[in-house]
């Protein structure tokens, strides 16, 4: 832990996106910094579309930017900007975090998958070995989940998606890491799963998925990656089906932030307080 020295300039970190006003990352990281006595400031940065690299270059040159979280729509721009990537970032094809070194390197990582994994295994106390997992959606978030979740040795991960070809491409690309099964929603009607993760953006556009409560008959844990929306249609179905544990993506958000903070600062912050701060009742 670094003690706060009031004469030292705080290190500068930020989250970049477009839009960005909604981002909870400053609240999370400033809370972490306060808890641990780390001397840093963390701000929101709105980058014009198509100007990710120019915006980041400027922040590095003018303000000594030390690290950056990346949100929609810049996760692939950030991937291309990085001078070095972790294997899980390469697998995901997108990153949500950059660390800038004194020698001028831009290291890229993706903590979304391990953030959700920690939420499932630690916060929700749910082991995945031998389990049947269903992921609804085949977008960027799912790409980030597959490698960390397959590393837990589940029996299988089924990826159901509106556009079947995207799920099939993921099943092909991850075949060497474990059993990934692609399907459309209609193929789910006679199946059940131990853990169900909702990773589509349907809730954000007030749309619902073509699934029903029978899907949750043997489900021990259901998580909607969307956060701050209360009892979403997905969570309402899980609740109605009697799923013992269900939650939104607030735990994932807090845990991936803690992973980023630890990578930047060398100390892992406790997450319970920020998760509580950001929790919206699931009613
Ligand atoms: P993408 O835009 O990459 O992918 C969107 C996915 O949603 C695609 O699979 C798309 O299907 C599907 N989809 C969109 N609308 C519908 C619909 N009406 N019916 C069925 N499927 C639909 O998004 P991301 O993967 O980046 O994000 C997914 C979700 O995860 C978002 O809600 C996001 O907020 C959340 N998230 C949460 C995080 C957290 O920390 N809690 C971190 C990252 C993401 P198709 O391929 O057919 O278009």
PDB file of N, CA, C and O and ligand atoms in Angstrom, residues 72 75 112 137-142 161-163 166 185 198-202 204-205 207-210 225-227 249-250 252-253 256, ligand 1:
ATOM      1  N   UNK A  72     -17.731   0.533 -24.165  1.00  0.00           N
ATOM      2  CA  UNK A  72     -18.330   0.629 -25.501  1.00  0.00           C
ATOM      3  C   UNK A  72     -18.127   2.021 -26.083  1.00  0.00           C
ATOM      4  O   UNK A  72     -18.322   2.997 -25.369  1.00  0.00           O
ATOM      5  N   UNK A  75     -13.538  -1.175 -27.247  1.00  0.00           N
ATOM      6  CA  UNK A  75     -12.756  -2.320 -26.760  1.00  0.00           C
ATOM      7  C   UNK A  75     -11.879  -2.935 -27.859  1.00  0.00           C
ATOM      8  O   UNK A  75     -10.814  -3.477 -27.563  1.00  0.00           O
ATOM      9  N   UNK A 112     -13.077  -8.802 -17.925  1.00  0.00           N
ATOM     10  CA  UNK A 112     -14.528  -9.060 -17.835  1.00  0.00           C
ATOM     11  C   UNK A 112     -14.815 -10.514 -17.454  1.00  0.00           C
ATOM     12  O   UNK A 112     -15.627 -10.793 -16.571  1.00  0.00           O
ATOM     13  N   UNK A 137     -26.391 -15.278 -25.758  1.00  0.00           N
ATOM     14  CA  UNK A 137     -25.687 -14.172 -26.412  1.00  0.00           C
ATOM     15  C   UNK A 137     -24.304 -14.609 -26.857  1.00  0.00           C
ATOM     16  O   UNK A 137     -23.665 -15.450 -26.197  1.00  0.00           O
ATOM     17  N   UNK A 138     -23.836 -14.047 -27.963  1.00  0.00           N
ATOM     18  CA  UNK A 138     -22.525 -14.430 -28.516  1.00  0.00           C
ATOM     19  C   UNK A 138     -21.736 -13.197 -28.925  1.00  0.00           C
ATOM     20  O   UNK A 138     -21.013 -13.201 -29.915  1.00  0.00           O
ATOM     21  N   UNK A 139     -21.873 -12.127 -28.146  1.00  0.00           N
ATOM     22  CA  UNK A 139     -21.169 -10.878 -28.456  1.00  0.00           C
ATOM     23  C   UNK A 139     -19.845 -10.783 -27.717  1.00  0.00           C
ATOM     24  O   UNK A 139     -19.258 -11.790 -27.292  1.00  0.00           O
ATOM     25  N   UNK A 140     -19.375  -9.551 -27.553  1.00  0.00           N
ATOM     26  CA  UNK A 140     -18.071  -9.305 -26.946  1.00  0.00           C
ATOM     27  C   UNK A 140     -17.965  -9.839 -25.529  1.00  0.00           C
ATOM     28  O   UNK A 140     -16.925 -10.386 -25.148  1.00  0.00           O
ATOM     29  N   UNK A 141     -19.023  -9.694 -24.743  1.00  0.00           N
ATOM     30  CA  UNK A 141     -18.961 -10.162 -23.352  1.00  0.00           C
ATOM     31  C   UNK A 141     -18.761 -11.674 -23.320  1.00  0.00           C
ATOM     32  O   UNK A 141     -17.930 -12.189 -22.563  1.00  0.00           O
ATOM     33  N   UNK A 142     -19.489 -12.396 -24.164  1.00  0.00           N
ATOM     34  CA  UNK A 142     -19.349 -13.861 -24.199  1.00  0.00           C
ATOM     35  C   UNK A 142     -17.945 -14.256 -24.632  1.00  0.00           C
ATOM     36  O   UNK A 142     -17.348 -15.187 -24.069  1.00  0.00           O
ATOM     37  N   UNK A 161     -27.657 -18.111 -29.432  1.00  0.00           N
ATOM     38  CA  UNK A 161     -27.675 -16.744 -29.958  1.00  0.00           C
ATOM     39  C   UNK A 161     -28.726 -16.590 -31.049  1.00  0.00           C
ATOM     40  O   UNK A 161     -29.038 -17.536 -31.762  1.00  0.00           O
ATOM     41  N   UNK A 162     -29.271 -15.363 -31.132  1.00  0.00           N
ATOM     42  CA  UNK A 162     -30.248 -15.025 -32.183  1.00  0.00           C
ATOM     43  C   UNK A 162     -29.635 -15.305 -33.557  1.00  0.00           C
ATOM     44  O   UNK A 162     -30.263 -15.922 -34.408  1.00  0.00           O
ATOM     45  N   UNK A 163     -28.411 -14.830 -33.768  1.00  0.00           N
ATOM     46  CA  UNK A 163     -27.708 -15.104 -35.024  1.00  0.00           C
ATOM     47  C   UNK A 163     -26.853 -16.343 -34.803  1.00  0.00           C
ATOM     48  O   UNK A 163     -25.774 -16.278 -34.196  1.00  0.00           O
ATOM     49  N   UNK A 166     -22.952 -16.711 -35.343  1.00  0.00           N
ATOM     50  CA  UNK A 166     -21.983 -16.123 -34.400  1.00  0.00           C
ATOM     51  C   UNK A 166     -21.672 -17.119 -33.280  1.00  0.00           C
ATOM     52  O   UNK A 166     -20.530 -17.242 -32.846  1.00  0.00           O
ATOM     53  N   UNK A 185     -32.243 -20.182 -30.076  1.00  0.00           N
ATOM     54  CA  UNK A 185     -33.119 -20.239 -28.894  1.00  0.00           C
ATOM     55  C   UNK A 185     -34.132 -21.376 -28.960  1.00  0.00           C
ATOM     56  O   UNK A 185     -34.484 -21.963 -27.949  1.00  0.00           O
ATOM     57  N   UNK A 198     -26.980 -14.510 -18.688  1.00  0.00           N
ATOM     58  CA  UNK A 198     -27.609 -13.717 -19.750  1.00  0.00           C
ATOM     59  C   UNK A 198     -26.626 -12.638 -20.218  1.00  0.00           C
ATOM     60  O   UNK A 198     -26.376 -11.664 -19.501  1.00  0.00           O
ATOM     61  N   UNK A 199     -26.076 -12.821 -21.426  1.00  0.00           N
ATOM     62  CA  UNK A 199     -25.054 -11.893 -21.941  1.00  0.00           C
ATOM     63  C   UNK A 199     -25.487 -11.293 -23.274  1.00  0.00           C
ATOM     64  O   UNK A 199     -24.660 -11.082 -24.153  1.00  0.00           O
ATOM     65  N   UNK A 200     -26.785 -10.997 -23.413  1.00  0.00           N
ATOM     66  CA  UNK A 200     -27.201 -10.218 -24.591  1.00  0.00           C
ATOM     67  C   UNK A 200     -27.448  -8.778 -24.142  1.00  0.00           C
ATOM     68  O   UNK A 200     -27.523  -8.486 -22.946  1.00  0.00           O
ATOM     69  N   UNK A 201     -27.585  -7.899 -25.133  1.00  0.00           N
ATOM     70  CA  UNK A 201     -27.914  -6.514 -24.806  1.00  0.00           C
ATOM     71  C   UNK A 201     -29.405  -6.252 -24.982  1.00  0.00           C
ATOM     72  O   UNK A 201     -29.837  -5.104 -25.061  1.00  0.00           O
ATOM     73  N   UNK A 202     -30.221  -7.329 -25.039  1.00  0.00           N
ATOM     74  CA  UNK A 202     -31.662  -7.174 -25.288  1.00  0.00           C
ATOM     75  C   UNK A 202     -32.326  -6.274 -24.243  1.00  0.00           C
ATOM     76  O   UNK A 202     -33.162  -5.432 -24.580  1.00  0.00           O
ATOM     77  N   UNK A 204     -31.210  -3.777 -22.673  1.00  0.00           N
ATOM     78  CA  UNK A 204     -30.900  -2.355 -22.860  1.00  0.00           C
ATOM     79  C   UNK A 204     -31.837  -1.720 -23.890  1.00  0.00           C
ATOM     80  O   UNK A 204     -32.074  -0.515 -23.864  1.00  0.00           O
ATOM     81  N   UNK A 205     -32.378  -2.549 -24.807  1.00  0.00           N
ATOM     82  CA  UNK A 205     -33.337  -2.010 -25.789  1.00  0.00           C
ATOM     83  C   UNK A 205     -34.758  -2.470 -25.462  1.00  0.00           C
ATOM     84  O   UNK A 205     -35.628  -2.516 -26.338  1.00  0.00           O
ATOM     85  N   UNK A 207     -36.049  -5.284 -24.930  1.00  0.00           N
ATOM     86  CA  UNK A 207     -36.571  -6.458 -25.629  1.00  0.00           C
ATOM     87  C   UNK A 207     -36.401  -7.690 -24.740  1.00  0.00           C
ATOM     88  O   UNK A 207     -35.575  -7.693 -23.824  1.00  0.00           O
ATOM     89  N   UNK A 208     -37.206  -8.735 -25.021  1.00  0.00           N
ATOM     90  CA  UNK A 208     -37.099  -9.950 -24.212  1.00  0.00           C
ATOM     91  C   UNK A 208     -36.675 -11.116 -25.100  1.00  0.00           C
ATOM     92  O   UNK A 208     -36.890 -11.102 -26.315  1.00  0.00           O
ATOM     93  N   UNK A 209     -36.073 -12.125 -24.476  1.00  0.00           N
ATOM     94  CA  UNK A 209     -35.600 -13.286 -25.226  1.00  0.00           C
ATOM     95  C   UNK A 209     -36.713 -14.331 -25.313  1.00  0.00           C
ATOM     96  O   UNK A 209     -37.547 -14.426 -24.416  1.00  0.00           O
ATOM     97  N   UNK A 210     -36.692 -15.144 -26.374  1.00  0.00           N
ATOM     98  CA  UNK A 210     -37.707 -16.198 -26.517  1.00  0.00           C
ATOM     99  C   UNK A 210     -37.363 -17.421 -25.659  1.00  0.00           C
ATOM    100  O   UNK A 210     -37.068 -18.497 -26.170  1.00  0.00           O
ATOM    101  N   UNK A 225     -25.911 -10.211 -16.959  1.00  0.00           N
ATOM    102  CA  UNK A 225     -24.717  -9.350 -16.968  1.00  0.00           C
ATOM    103  C   UNK A 225     -25.072  -7.866 -16.955  1.00  0.00           C
ATOM    104  O   UNK A 225     -24.274  -7.024 -16.535  1.00  0.00           O
ATOM    105  N   UNK A 226     -26.266  -7.529 -17.431  1.00  0.00           N
ATOM    106  CA  UNK A 226     -26.733  -6.150 -17.344  1.00  0.00           C
ATOM    107  C   UNK A 226     -26.811  -5.789 -15.859  1.00  0.00           C
ATOM    108  O   UNK A 226     -27.117  -6.642 -15.036  1.00  0.00           O
ATOM    109  N   UNK A 227     -26.525  -4.547 -15.502  1.00  0.00           N
ATOM    110  CA  UNK A 227     -26.602  -4.187 -14.082  1.00  0.00           C
ATOM    111  C   UNK A 227     -27.356  -2.873 -13.895  1.00  0.00           C
ATOM    112  O   UNK A 227     -27.507  -2.088 -14.830  1.00  0.00           O
ATOM    113  N   UNK A 249     -25.318  -7.940 -13.026  1.00  0.00           N
ATOM    114  CA  UNK A 249     -23.888  -7.881 -13.344  1.00  0.00           C
ATOM    115  C   UNK A 249     -23.086  -6.961 -12.453  1.00  0.00           C
ATOM    116  O   UNK A 249     -21.929  -6.647 -12.770  1.00  0.00           O
ATOM    117  N   UNK A 250     -23.647  -6.567 -11.314  1.00  0.00           N
ATOM    118  CA  UNK A 250     -22.932  -5.613 -10.467  1.00  0.00           C
ATOM    119  C   UNK A 250     -21.693  -6.254  -9.829  1.00  0.00           C
ATOM    120  O   UNK A 250     -20.650  -5.604  -9.666  1.00  0.00           O
ATOM    121  N   UNK A 252     -19.874  -8.649 -11.221  1.00  0.00           N
ATOM    122  CA  UNK A 252     -18.892  -8.711 -12.317  1.00  0.00           C
ATOM    123  C   UNK A 252     -18.197  -7.370 -12.482  1.00  0.00           C
ATOM    124  O   UNK A 252     -16.971  -7.289 -12.608  1.00  0.00           O
ATOM    125  N   UNK A 253     -18.996  -6.297 -12.435  1.00  0.00           N
ATOM    126  CA  UNK A 253     -18.451  -4.942 -12.592  1.00  0.00           C
ATOM    127  C   UNK A 253     -17.436  -4.640 -11.489  1.00  0.00           C
ATOM    128  O   UNK A 253     -16.328  -4.157 -11.754  1.00  0.00           O
ATOM    129  N   UNK A 256     -14.187  -7.076 -11.862  1.00  0.00           N
ATOM    130  CA  UNK A 256     -13.240  -6.755 -12.940  1.00  0.00           C
ATOM    131  C   UNK A 256     -12.501  -5.451 -12.618  1.00  0.00           C
ATOM    132  O   UNK A 256     -11.328  -5.291 -12.970  1.00  0.00           O
TER     133      UNK A 256
HETATM  134  P1  LIG B   1     -22.510  -7.031 -28.003  1.00  0.00           P
HETATM  135  O1  LIG B   1     -23.121  -5.870 -28.691  1.00  0.00           O
HETATM  136  O2  LIG B   1     -21.130  -7.457 -28.357  1.00  0.00           O
HETATM  137  O3  LIG B   1     -23.441  -8.333 -28.274  1.00  0.00           O
HETATM  138  C1  LIG B   1     -24.822  -8.215 -28.128  1.00  0.00           C
HETATM  139  C2  LIG B   1     -25.448  -9.617 -28.026  1.00  0.00           C
HETATM  140  O4  LIG B   1     -26.822  -9.424 -27.691  1.00  0.00           O
HETATM  141  C3  LIG B   1     -25.418 -10.399 -29.333  1.00  0.00           C
HETATM  142  O5  LIG B   1     -25.291 -11.773 -29.040  1.00  0.00           O
HETATM  143  C4  LIG B   1     -26.806 -10.091 -29.922  1.00  0.00           C
HETATM  144  O6  LIG B   1     -27.299 -11.115 -30.779  1.00  0.00           O
HETATM  145  C5  LIG B   1     -27.629 -10.097 -28.658  1.00  0.00           C
HETATM  146  N1  LIG B   1     -28.899  -9.371 -28.781  1.00  0.00           N
HETATM  147  C6  LIG B   1     -29.083  -8.034 -28.845  1.00  0.00           C
HETATM  148  N2  LIG B   1     -30.408  -7.759 -28.915  1.00  0.00           N
HETATM  149  C7  LIG B   1     -31.061  -8.959 -28.893  1.00  0.00           C
HETATM  150  C8  LIG B   1     -32.437  -9.327 -28.929  1.00  0.00           C
HETATM  151  N3  LIG B   1     -33.401  -8.419 -29.005  1.00  0.00           N
HETATM  152  N4  LIG B   1     -32.741 -10.635 -28.866  1.00  0.00           N
HETATM  153  C9  LIG B   1     -31.756 -11.577 -28.774  1.00  0.00           C
HETATM  154  N5  LIG B   1     -30.438 -11.287 -28.737  1.00  0.00           N
HETATM  155  C10 LIG B   1     -30.097  -9.982 -28.797  1.00  0.00           C
HETATM  156  O7  LIG B   1     -22.682  -6.750 -26.447  1.00  0.00           O
HETATM  157  P2  LIG B   1     -21.731  -7.242 -25.256  1.00  0.00           P
HETATM  158  O8  LIG B   1     -21.493  -8.694 -25.441  1.00  0.00           O
HETATM  159  O9  LIG B   1     -20.577  -6.341 -25.128  1.00  0.00           O
HETATM  160  O10 LIG B   1     -22.640  -6.976 -23.953  1.00  0.00           O
HETATM  161  C11 LIG B   1     -23.718  -7.825 -23.630  1.00  0.00           C
HETATM  162  C12 LIG B   1     -24.307  -7.421 -22.286  1.00  0.00           C
HETATM  163  O11 LIG B   1     -23.360  -7.630 -21.251  1.00  0.00           O
HETATM  164  C13 LIG B   1     -24.735  -5.942 -22.212  1.00  0.00           C
HETATM  165  O12 LIG B   1     -25.971  -5.879 -21.540  1.00  0.00           O
HETATM  166  C14 LIG B   1     -23.650  -5.319 -21.364  1.00  0.00           C
HETATM  167  O13 LIG B   1     -24.133  -4.215 -20.634  1.00  0.00           O
HETATM  168  C15 LIG B   1     -23.297  -6.464 -20.440  1.00  0.00           C
HETATM  169  N6  LIG B   1     -21.941  -6.344 -19.876  1.00  0.00           N
HETATM  170  C16 LIG B   1     -21.813  -6.234 -18.524  1.00  0.00           C
HETATM  171  C17 LIG B   1     -20.572  -6.096 -17.948  1.00  0.00           C
HETATM  172  C18 LIG B   1     -20.470  -5.992 -16.464  1.00  0.00           C
HETATM  173  O14 LIG B   1     -19.384  -5.638 -15.962  1.00  0.00           O
HETATM  174  N7  LIG B   1     -21.504  -6.290 -15.714  1.00  0.00           N
HETATM  175  C19 LIG B   1     -19.341  -6.058 -18.761  1.00  0.00           C
HETATM  176  C20 LIG B   1     -19.576  -6.239 -20.186  1.00  0.00           C
HETATM  177  C21 LIG B   1     -20.840  -6.358 -20.713  1.00  0.00           C
HETATM  178  P3  LIG B   1     -26.962 -11.084 -32.362  1.00  0.00           P
HETATM  179  O15 LIG B   1     -25.572 -11.644 -32.485  1.00  0.00           O
HETATM  180  O16 LIG B   1     -27.991 -11.946 -32.964  1.00  0.00           O
HETATM  181  O17 LIG B   1     -27.046  -9.647 -32.799  1.00  0.00           O
END
